[in-house]
Every structure is written in structure tokens, then in C-alpha cells.
Amino acid sequence: MTDDVTWLNDEEKALWRDYLAIQGRLHLAIQRDLKTSSSLTEPEFEVLVHLSEADGPLRMTALADALQWERSRVSHQATRMVKRGLVQRTSCPTDGRGAFLAVTDDGMREIERAAPHHVETVRRVFLDLLDEADKRELARLLALIERSSAPGHTDAEVA
């Protein structure tokens, strides 16, 4: 089995480890920021961002797709957030198994309080470290990786 593996060379290992380290530092900075600026956890913040930017309640399945989370994770997260009064879950009138999630007034207040600090953190630890050409190049590379990992992707689409 291991004979079929194309192991990472030293440069690839360093690149992958740098990516993981950066990702970890970004998440840690965001978690610290949220802890000092609001009562929200990072998953709560992510959910509230999507709900607050939506035109109305979102189907739980659509939210799961947007967050790229398993449906069960969204369901458990929604249950915790309903208990905290951050979101409201309603049944779908046309589909007894479907559910919608909407941000409450309390949830909107929390996201509005946390968002400015979050944006400052994202700028400080990520965006402000890049010039405009770097940002465009990174966006191009991330889009390339995102397209290649999308469901139904074929290698011909990346070229």
C-alpha cells in the first residue's frame, strides 16, 4: 500500500506545515478576539455571519452547505444557539423534516458587537501583511484549490 504513495518532498512538507501553522495562528487570534469582544464562540460567529447576511431564514441544509459542515454539526450547533437565544429554528411548512434558522434580535446584537473587532483581527493578522498583488495572487491560488476540491471536479477543469 505505501509503495503507491507519492510522499511529500522537503519543500512540500515545509509548505504544508507552514499552511497548518498559519491556519492555527489565525484561528487562535480569531478565538481570542471573539472571547474579548463578545460572548460568541467561533462556530457561533460563523453561523451568525451567514444568517445575518441572508435575506431571511436559511434552510438548515443550505446553511450546512455554506459553512461546509456536516448537517448533524449544524443541527447540534443550532440547538445550542437556540438555547442561548441567538437564533430561532422553525419548521418548513412544505417539508415536515426540513427546518429554517434565523438570527434573533439578541443574535444580531452579538454579531454587530463582534464584527468590527473580528474585521480588525482579520486585517491585522492576515490581510494587512499582503500588498494588493499578493492578495490577488493568493485569491487566485485559493480559488484554484477550491475549484479542484469541489464535488464533481475533474482534473481537466483545473488547467
Short mmCIF file of N, CA and C in Angstrom, two decimals:
data_model
loop_
_atom_site.label_atom_id
_atom_site.label_comp_id
_atom_site.label_asym_id
_atom_site.label_seq_id
_atom_site.Cartn_x
_atom_site.Cartn_y
_atom_site.Cartn_z
N MET A 1 0.82 -1.19 0.00
CA MET A 1 0.00 0.00 0.00
C MET A 1 0.86 1.26 0.00
N THR A 2 1.90 1.32 0.83
CA THR A 2 2.73 2.52 0.91
C THR A 2 3.58 2.71 -0.33
N ASP A 3 3.75 1.67 -1.14
CA ASP A 3 4.51 1.82 -2.39
C ASP A 3 3.79 2.73 -3.37
N ASP A 4 2.47 2.86 -3.26
CA ASP A 4 1.69 3.68 -4.16
C ASP A 4 1.61 5.14 -3.74
N VAL A 5 2.15 5.47 -2.57
CA VAL A 5 2.06 6.82 -2.03
C VAL A 5 3.16 7.69 -2.64
N THR A 6 2.77 8.88 -3.09
CA THR A 6 3.75 9.86 -3.52
C THR A 6 4.02 10.75 -2.32
N TRP A 7 5.09 10.44 -1.59
CA TRP A 7 5.39 11.16 -0.36
C TRP A 7 5.76 12.60 -0.66
N LEU A 8 5.54 13.47 0.31
CA LEU A 8 5.88 14.87 0.16
C LEU A 8 7.40 15.04 0.20
N ASN A 9 7.89 15.88 -0.72
CA ASN A 9 9.32 16.20 -0.65
C ASN A 9 9.51 17.28 0.43
N ASP A 10 10.74 17.65 0.69
CA ASP A 10 11.02 18.60 1.78
C ASP A 10 10.32 19.93 1.57
N GLU A 11 10.31 20.42 0.36
CA GLU A 11 9.66 21.70 0.06
C GLU A 11 8.14 21.61 0.27
N GLU A 12 7.54 20.51 -0.17
CA GLU A 12 6.10 20.30 0.01
C GLU A 12 5.74 20.15 1.48
N LYS A 13 6.57 19.43 2.25
CA LYS A 13 6.34 19.29 3.68
C LYS A 13 6.38 20.66 4.37
N ALA A 14 7.37 21.45 4.01
CA ALA A 14 7.50 22.79 4.61
C ALA A 14 6.30 23.65 4.25
N LEU A 15 5.86 23.60 3.00
CA LEU A 15 4.69 24.37 2.57
C LEU A 15 3.45 23.95 3.35
N TRP A 16 3.21 22.64 3.44
CA TRP A 16 2.04 22.13 4.16
C TRP A 16 2.09 22.51 5.63
N ARG A 17 3.24 22.37 6.25
CA ARG A 17 3.37 22.71 7.67
C ARG A 17 3.21 24.21 7.90
N ASP A 18 3.72 25.03 6.99
CA ASP A 18 3.52 26.48 7.10
C ASP A 18 2.04 26.82 7.00
N TYR A 19 1.35 26.17 6.06
CA TYR A 19 -0.10 26.40 5.92
C TYR A 19 -0.82 26.04 7.22
N LEU A 20 -0.51 24.89 7.79
CA LEU A 20 -1.17 24.46 9.04
C LEU A 20 -0.85 25.41 10.19
N ALA A 21 0.39 25.88 10.26
CA ALA A 21 0.77 26.81 11.33
C ALA A 21 0.03 28.13 11.18
N ILE A 22 -0.05 28.64 9.96
CA ILE A 22 -0.76 29.90 9.71
C ILE A 22 -2.23 29.74 10.04
N GLN A 23 -2.82 28.66 9.59
CA GLN A 23 -4.24 28.41 9.88
C GLN A 23 -4.48 28.36 11.38
N GLY A 24 -3.61 27.68 12.10
CA GLY A 24 -3.75 27.59 13.55
C GLY A 24 -3.62 28.95 14.23
N ARG A 25 -2.63 29.76 13.80
CA ARG A 25 -2.46 31.08 14.39
C ARG A 25 -3.65 31.98 14.09
N LEU A 26 -4.19 31.89 12.88
CA LEU A 26 -5.36 32.72 12.52
C LEU A 26 -6.56 32.34 13.39
N HIS A 27 -6.81 31.06 13.53
CA HIS A 27 -7.94 30.61 14.36
C HIS A 27 -7.75 31.03 15.81
N LEU A 28 -6.55 30.91 16.32
CA LEU A 28 -6.28 31.30 17.70
C LEU A 28 -6.51 32.80 17.89
N ALA A 29 -6.03 33.61 16.96
CA ALA A 29 -6.23 35.07 17.04
C ALA A 29 -7.72 35.41 17.00
N ILE A 30 -8.46 34.74 16.12
CA ILE A 30 -9.90 34.99 16.00
C ILE A 30 -10.62 34.55 17.27
N GLN A 31 -10.27 33.39 17.80
CA GLN A 31 -10.90 32.93 19.04
C GLN A 31 -10.63 33.89 20.19
N ARG A 32 -9.38 34.36 20.31
CA ARG A 32 -9.04 35.31 21.37
C ARG A 32 -9.83 36.60 21.20
N ASP A 33 -9.91 37.08 19.97
CA ASP A 33 -10.64 38.31 19.68
C ASP A 33 -12.10 38.16 20.07
N LEU A 34 -12.73 37.07 19.66
CA LEU A 34 -14.14 36.86 19.98
C LEU A 34 -14.36 36.78 21.48
N LYS A 35 -13.42 36.14 22.18
CA LYS A 35 -13.55 35.99 23.63
C LYS A 35 -13.49 37.35 24.33
N THR A 36 -12.67 38.26 23.82
CA THR A 36 -12.53 39.57 24.47
C THR A 36 -13.58 40.58 24.00
N SER A 37 -14.14 40.38 22.81
CA SER A 37 -15.07 41.38 22.27
C SER A 37 -16.54 40.97 22.33
N SER A 38 -16.81 39.70 22.66
CA SER A 38 -18.20 39.24 22.66
C SER A 38 -18.31 37.97 23.49
N SER A 39 -19.51 37.43 23.53
CA SER A 39 -19.72 36.15 24.21
C SER A 39 -19.80 35.00 23.21
N LEU A 40 -19.46 35.28 21.95
CA LEU A 40 -19.60 34.29 20.89
C LEU A 40 -18.39 33.38 20.77
N THR A 41 -18.65 32.13 20.42
CA THR A 41 -17.59 31.22 20.02
C THR A 41 -17.38 31.40 18.52
N GLU A 42 -16.29 30.85 18.01
CA GLU A 42 -16.03 30.95 16.57
C GLU A 42 -17.13 30.28 15.74
N PRO A 43 -17.59 29.08 16.11
CA PRO A 43 -18.69 28.49 15.33
C PRO A 43 -19.97 29.32 15.40
N GLU A 44 -20.28 29.89 16.56
CA GLU A 44 -21.46 30.75 16.65
C GLU A 44 -21.31 31.97 15.74
N PHE A 45 -20.13 32.55 15.75
CA PHE A 45 -19.87 33.71 14.90
C PHE A 45 -20.09 33.34 13.44
N GLU A 46 -19.54 32.21 13.01
CA GLU A 46 -19.68 31.77 11.62
C GLU A 46 -21.15 31.61 11.23
N VAL A 47 -21.92 30.96 12.10
CA VAL A 47 -23.35 30.77 11.84
C VAL A 47 -24.04 32.13 11.73
N LEU A 48 -23.77 33.00 12.69
CA LEU A 48 -24.44 34.31 12.70
C LEU A 48 -24.05 35.17 11.50
N VAL A 49 -22.82 35.05 11.03
CA VAL A 49 -22.42 35.79 9.82
C VAL A 49 -23.33 35.40 8.67
N HIS A 50 -23.49 34.11 8.44
CA HIS A 50 -24.31 33.65 7.31
C HIS A 50 -25.77 34.04 7.49
N LEU A 51 -26.28 33.89 8.70
CA LEU A 51 -27.69 34.22 8.93
C LEU A 51 -27.93 35.73 8.84
N SER A 52 -27.01 36.52 9.35
CA SER A 52 -27.20 37.98 9.34
C SER A 52 -27.07 38.56 7.93
N GLU A 53 -26.36 37.87 7.05
CA GLU A 53 -26.20 38.35 5.67
C GLU A 53 -27.28 37.81 4.74
N ALA A 54 -28.08 36.88 5.21
CA ALA A 54 -29.15 36.29 4.39
C ALA A 54 -30.35 37.24 4.32
N ASP A 55 -31.13 37.08 3.29
CA ASP A 55 -32.34 37.90 3.13
C ASP A 55 -33.47 37.48 4.06
N GLY A 56 -33.31 36.37 4.70
CA GLY A 56 -34.33 35.84 5.61
C GLY A 56 -33.82 34.54 6.20
N PRO A 57 -34.70 33.76 6.81
CA PRO A 57 -34.27 32.48 7.38
C PRO A 57 -33.63 31.59 6.32
N LEU A 58 -32.66 30.80 6.74
CA LEU A 58 -32.00 29.86 5.84
C LEU A 58 -32.40 28.45 6.20
N ARG A 59 -32.57 27.63 5.17
CA ARG A 59 -32.76 26.20 5.42
C ARG A 59 -31.50 25.67 6.07
N MET A 60 -31.67 24.77 7.00
CA MET A 60 -30.52 24.19 7.70
C MET A 60 -29.55 23.52 6.71
N THR A 61 -30.11 22.89 5.69
CA THR A 61 -29.24 22.23 4.70
C THR A 61 -28.43 23.26 3.92
N ALA A 62 -29.03 24.39 3.60
CA ALA A 62 -28.31 25.45 2.88
C ALA A 62 -27.22 26.04 3.77
N LEU A 63 -27.51 26.19 5.04
CA LEU A 63 -26.51 26.69 5.98
C LEU A 63 -25.34 25.71 6.09
N ALA A 64 -25.65 24.43 6.18
CA ALA A 64 -24.60 23.40 6.25
C ALA A 64 -23.71 23.47 5.02
N ASP A 65 -24.33 23.62 3.85
CA ASP A 65 -23.55 23.72 2.61
C ASP A 65 -22.68 24.96 2.61
N ALA A 66 -23.23 26.09 3.05
CA ALA A 66 -22.47 27.35 3.06
C ALA A 66 -21.29 27.27 4.02
N LEU A 67 -21.50 26.64 5.17
CA LEU A 67 -20.44 26.51 6.17
C LEU A 67 -19.48 25.37 5.87
N GLN A 68 -19.89 24.47 4.97
CA GLN A 68 -19.15 23.25 4.66
C GLN A 68 -19.01 22.38 5.91
N TRP A 69 -20.13 22.28 6.62
CA TRP A 69 -20.22 21.46 7.82
C TRP A 69 -21.15 20.29 7.54
N GLU A 70 -20.98 19.22 8.31
CA GLU A 70 -21.93 18.12 8.28
C GLU A 70 -23.26 18.63 8.81
N ARG A 71 -24.35 18.10 8.29
CA ARG A 71 -25.68 18.54 8.73
C ARG A 71 -25.90 18.32 10.23
N SER A 72 -25.36 17.23 10.75
CA SER A 72 -25.52 16.97 12.18
C SER A 72 -24.80 18.02 13.02
N ARG A 73 -23.66 18.51 12.54
CA ARG A 73 -22.93 19.56 13.27
C ARG A 73 -23.77 20.84 13.30
N VAL A 74 -24.37 21.19 12.17
CA VAL A 74 -25.22 22.39 12.12
C VAL A 74 -26.40 22.23 13.07
N SER A 75 -27.00 21.06 13.08
CA SER A 75 -28.14 20.81 13.94
C SER A 75 -27.77 20.97 15.42
N HIS A 76 -26.65 20.37 15.82
CA HIS A 76 -26.21 20.48 17.21
C HIS A 76 -25.85 21.93 17.56
N GLN A 77 -25.16 22.60 16.64
CA GLN A 77 -24.79 24.00 16.88
C GLN A 77 -26.04 24.86 17.00
N ALA A 78 -27.01 24.63 16.12
CA ALA A 78 -28.27 25.39 16.17
C ALA A 78 -28.98 25.17 17.49
N THR A 79 -29.01 23.94 17.97
CA THR A 79 -29.66 23.65 19.25
C THR A 79 -29.03 24.45 20.38
N ARG A 80 -27.70 24.49 20.41
CA ARG A 80 -27.01 25.27 21.45
C ARG A 80 -27.31 26.76 21.31
N MET A 81 -27.37 27.25 20.08
CA MET A 81 -27.60 28.68 19.85
C MET A 81 -29.05 29.07 20.13
N VAL A 82 -29.99 28.16 19.88
CA VAL A 82 -31.39 28.41 20.23
C VAL A 82 -31.50 28.58 21.75
N LYS A 83 -30.84 27.70 22.50
CA LYS A 83 -30.86 27.78 23.97
C LYS A 83 -30.29 29.10 24.47
N ARG A 84 -29.33 29.65 23.76
CA ARG A 84 -28.73 30.94 24.15
C ARG A 84 -29.52 32.13 23.63
N GLY A 85 -30.55 31.87 22.80
CA GLY A 85 -31.37 32.95 22.28
C GLY A 85 -30.76 33.69 21.10
N LEU A 86 -29.74 33.10 20.47
CA LEU A 86 -29.06 33.75 19.35
C LEU A 86 -29.76 33.51 18.01
N VAL A 87 -30.43 32.38 17.89
CA VAL A 87 -31.12 32.02 16.66
C VAL A 87 -32.47 31.41 17.00
N GLN A 88 -33.32 31.34 15.99
CA GLN A 88 -34.64 30.72 16.12
C GLN A 88 -34.78 29.68 15.02
N ARG A 89 -35.24 28.50 15.42
CA ARG A 89 -35.45 27.42 14.46
C ARG A 89 -36.96 27.30 14.22
N THR A 90 -37.34 27.18 12.94
CA THR A 90 -38.74 26.97 12.60
C THR A 90 -38.83 25.82 11.63
N SER A 91 -39.97 25.13 11.67
CA SER A 91 -40.20 24.02 10.75
C SER A 91 -40.57 24.55 9.38
N CYS A 92 -40.22 23.78 8.37
CA CYS A 92 -40.58 24.12 6.99
C CYS A 92 -42.04 23.71 6.78
N PRO A 93 -42.90 24.64 6.35
CA PRO A 93 -44.31 24.30 6.20
C PRO A 93 -44.59 23.29 5.08
N THR A 94 -43.70 23.21 4.09
CA THR A 94 -43.93 22.29 2.97
C THR A 94 -43.20 20.96 3.12
N ASP A 95 -42.28 20.89 4.09
CA ASP A 95 -41.49 19.68 4.28
C ASP A 95 -41.34 19.46 5.78
N GLY A 96 -42.03 18.50 6.32
CA GLY A 96 -42.04 18.27 7.75
C GLY A 96 -40.68 17.98 8.35
N ARG A 97 -39.74 17.50 7.53
CA ARG A 97 -38.40 17.20 8.04
C ARG A 97 -37.47 18.39 7.93
N GLY A 98 -37.79 19.35 7.07
CA GLY A 98 -36.92 20.50 6.87
C GLY A 98 -37.09 21.54 7.97
N ALA A 99 -36.05 22.32 8.19
CA ALA A 99 -36.10 23.38 9.19
C ALA A 99 -35.37 24.60 8.68
N PHE A 100 -35.80 25.75 9.19
CA PHE A 100 -35.16 27.02 8.87
C PHE A 100 -34.51 27.56 10.14
N LEU A 101 -33.47 28.35 9.95
CA LEU A 101 -32.81 29.00 11.06
C LEU A 101 -32.72 30.49 10.74
N ALA A 102 -33.03 31.31 11.73
CA ALA A 102 -32.97 32.77 11.57
C ALA A 102 -32.28 33.37 12.78
N VAL A 103 -31.61 34.48 12.56
CA VAL A 103 -30.96 35.20 13.65
C VAL A 103 -32.02 35.95 14.45
N THR A 104 -31.88 35.95 15.78
CA THR A 104 -32.79 36.70 16.64
C THR A 104 -32.23 38.11 16.84
N ASP A 105 -33.00 38.96 17.50
CA ASP A 105 -32.50 40.30 17.83
C ASP A 105 -31.25 40.22 18.70
N ASP A 106 -31.26 39.30 19.68
CA ASP A 106 -30.08 39.13 20.53
C ASP A 106 -28.88 38.66 19.72
N GLY A 107 -29.11 37.73 18.79
CA GLY A 107 -28.04 37.25 17.93
C GLY A 107 -27.49 38.36 17.05
N MET A 108 -28.38 39.21 16.54
CA MET A 108 -27.95 40.32 15.69
C MET A 108 -27.12 41.31 16.51
N ARG A 109 -27.52 41.57 17.73
CA ARG A 109 -26.74 42.47 18.58
C ARG A 109 -25.34 41.91 18.83
N GLU A 110 -25.27 40.61 19.08
CA GLU A 110 -23.96 39.97 19.33
C GLU A 110 -23.06 40.04 18.10
N ILE A 111 -23.60 39.74 16.93
CA ILE A 111 -22.77 39.77 15.72
C ILE A 111 -22.35 41.20 15.39
N GLU A 112 -23.24 42.15 15.62
CA GLU A 112 -22.89 43.55 15.36
C GLU A 112 -21.82 44.04 16.34
N ARG A 113 -21.83 43.53 17.55
CA ARG A 113 -20.80 43.90 18.53
C ARG A 113 -19.46 43.24 18.21
N ALA A 114 -19.49 41.99 17.75
CA ALA A 114 -18.27 41.23 17.49
C ALA A 114 -17.62 41.56 16.15
N ALA A 115 -18.43 41.89 15.14
CA ALA A 115 -17.92 42.03 13.77
C ALA A 115 -16.80 43.07 13.62
N PRO A 116 -16.92 44.27 14.17
CA PRO A 116 -15.82 45.24 13.97
C PRO A 116 -14.48 44.73 14.51
N HIS A 117 -14.50 44.10 15.67
CA HIS A 117 -13.27 43.56 16.26
C HIS A 117 -12.74 42.40 15.41
N HIS A 118 -13.66 41.58 14.91
CA HIS A 118 -13.27 40.46 14.05
C HIS A 118 -12.56 40.97 12.79
N VAL A 119 -13.14 41.99 12.17
CA VAL A 119 -12.55 42.54 10.95
C VAL A 119 -11.16 43.12 11.24
N GLU A 120 -11.03 43.81 12.37
CA GLU A 120 -9.72 44.35 12.76
C GLU A 120 -8.69 43.23 12.91
N THR A 121 -9.11 42.12 13.51
CA THR A 121 -8.20 40.98 13.69
C THR A 121 -7.82 40.38 12.35
N VAL A 122 -8.80 40.18 11.47
CA VAL A 122 -8.51 39.61 10.15
C VAL A 122 -7.53 40.51 9.39
N ARG A 123 -7.74 41.81 9.48
CA ARG A 123 -6.80 42.74 8.82
C ARG A 123 -5.41 42.65 9.44
N ARG A 124 -5.33 42.69 10.76
CA ARG A 124 -4.04 42.73 11.45
C ARG A 124 -3.22 41.46 11.24
N VAL A 125 -3.86 40.30 11.34
CA VAL A 125 -3.10 39.05 11.30
C VAL A 125 -3.06 38.40 9.92
N PHE A 126 -3.74 39.01 8.93
CA PHE A 126 -3.78 38.38 7.61
C PHE A 126 -3.68 39.40 6.48
N LEU A 127 -4.72 40.16 6.24
CA LEU A 127 -4.79 41.00 5.04
C LEU A 127 -3.73 42.10 4.99
N ASP A 128 -3.49 42.76 6.12
CA ASP A 128 -2.53 43.88 6.11
C ASP A 128 -1.09 43.42 5.91
N LEU A 129 -0.83 42.14 5.99
CA LEU A 129 0.51 41.61 5.76
C LEU A 129 0.81 41.42 4.27
N LEU A 130 -0.22 41.61 3.44
CA LEU A 130 -0.09 41.39 2.00
C LEU A 130 -0.32 42.69 1.25
N ASP A 131 0.43 42.88 0.15
CA ASP A 131 0.10 44.02 -0.71
C ASP A 131 -1.00 43.59 -1.68
N GLU A 132 -1.47 44.51 -2.49
CA GLU A 132 -2.60 44.21 -3.38
C GLU A 132 -2.28 43.09 -4.37
N ALA A 133 -1.07 43.06 -4.90
CA ALA A 133 -0.69 41.99 -5.84
C ALA A 133 -0.67 40.64 -5.11
N ASP A 134 -0.16 40.62 -3.87
CA ASP A 134 -0.16 39.38 -3.09
C ASP A 134 -1.58 38.88 -2.85
N LYS A 135 -2.48 39.81 -2.53
CA LYS A 135 -3.88 39.43 -2.28
C LYS A 135 -4.50 38.82 -3.54
N ARG A 136 -4.26 39.44 -4.67
CA ARG A 136 -4.82 38.90 -5.93
C ARG A 136 -4.25 37.51 -6.23
N GLU A 137 -2.94 37.34 -6.03
CA GLU A 137 -2.31 36.05 -6.29
C GLU A 137 -2.81 34.99 -5.31
N LEU A 138 -2.92 35.34 -4.05
CA LEU A 138 -3.44 34.38 -3.07
C LEU A 138 -4.88 34.02 -3.38
N ALA A 139 -5.69 35.00 -3.75
CA ALA A 139 -7.08 34.72 -4.14
C ALA A 139 -7.13 33.78 -5.33
N ARG A 140 -6.25 33.98 -6.31
CA ARG A 140 -6.20 33.11 -7.48
C ARG A 140 -5.84 31.68 -7.06
N LEU A 141 -4.85 31.54 -6.21
CA LEU A 141 -4.41 30.21 -5.78
C LEU A 141 -5.47 29.51 -4.94
N LEU A 142 -6.09 30.26 -4.03
CA LEU A 142 -7.14 29.66 -3.20
C LEU A 142 -8.34 29.23 -4.06
N ALA A 143 -8.69 30.03 -5.05
CA ALA A 143 -9.78 29.66 -5.95
C ALA A 143 -9.43 28.39 -6.73
N LEU A 144 -8.18 28.28 -7.14
CA LEU A 144 -7.73 27.09 -7.85
C LEU A 144 -7.89 25.85 -6.98
N ILE A 145 -7.47 25.95 -5.73
CA ILE A 145 -7.59 24.82 -4.81
C ILE A 145 -9.06 24.53 -4.51
N GLU A 146 -9.84 25.58 -4.29
CA GLU A 146 -11.28 25.40 -4.00
C GLU A 146 -11.99 24.71 -5.17
N ARG A 147 -11.73 25.16 -6.38
CA ARG A 147 -12.38 24.52 -7.55
C ARG A 147 -11.96 23.07 -7.69
N SER A 148 -10.69 22.78 -7.42
CA SER A 148 -10.21 21.41 -7.60
C SER A 148 -10.72 20.47 -6.53
N SER A 149 -11.17 21.02 -5.38
CA SER A 149 -11.68 20.14 -4.32
C SER A 149 -13.20 20.10 -4.30
N ALA A 150 -13.83 20.80 -5.23
CA ALA A 150 -15.29 20.82 -5.26
C ALA A 150 -15.84 19.46 -5.71
N PRO A 151 -17.02 19.10 -5.20
CA PRO A 151 -17.63 17.83 -5.63
C PRO A 151 -17.81 17.81 -7.15
N GLY A 152 -17.53 16.67 -7.75
CA GLY A 152 -17.73 16.54 -9.19
C GLY A 152 -16.59 17.11 -10.02
N HIS A 153 -15.52 17.54 -9.36
CA HIS A 153 -14.37 18.12 -10.04
C HIS A 153 -13.65 17.07 -10.88
N THR A 154 -13.14 17.51 -12.02
CA THR A 154 -12.26 16.67 -12.83
C THR A 154 -10.96 17.42 -13.00
N ASP A 155 -9.86 16.71 -13.17
CA ASP A 155 -8.54 17.35 -13.31
C ASP A 155 -8.51 18.29 -14.51
N ALA A 156 -9.28 18.02 -15.54
CA ALA A 156 -9.29 18.87 -16.74
C ALA A 156 -9.79 20.27 -16.42
N GLU A 157 -10.65 20.41 -15.39
CA GLU A 157 -11.21 21.72 -15.06
C GLU A 157 -10.21 22.66 -14.43
N VAL A 158 -9.15 22.14 -13.84
CA VAL A 158 -8.18 22.96 -13.13
C VAL A 158 -7.23 23.65 -14.09
N ALA A 159 -6.91 23.03 -15.16
CA ALA A 159 -5.92 23.55 -16.11
C ALA A 159 -6.23 24.91 -16.65
#
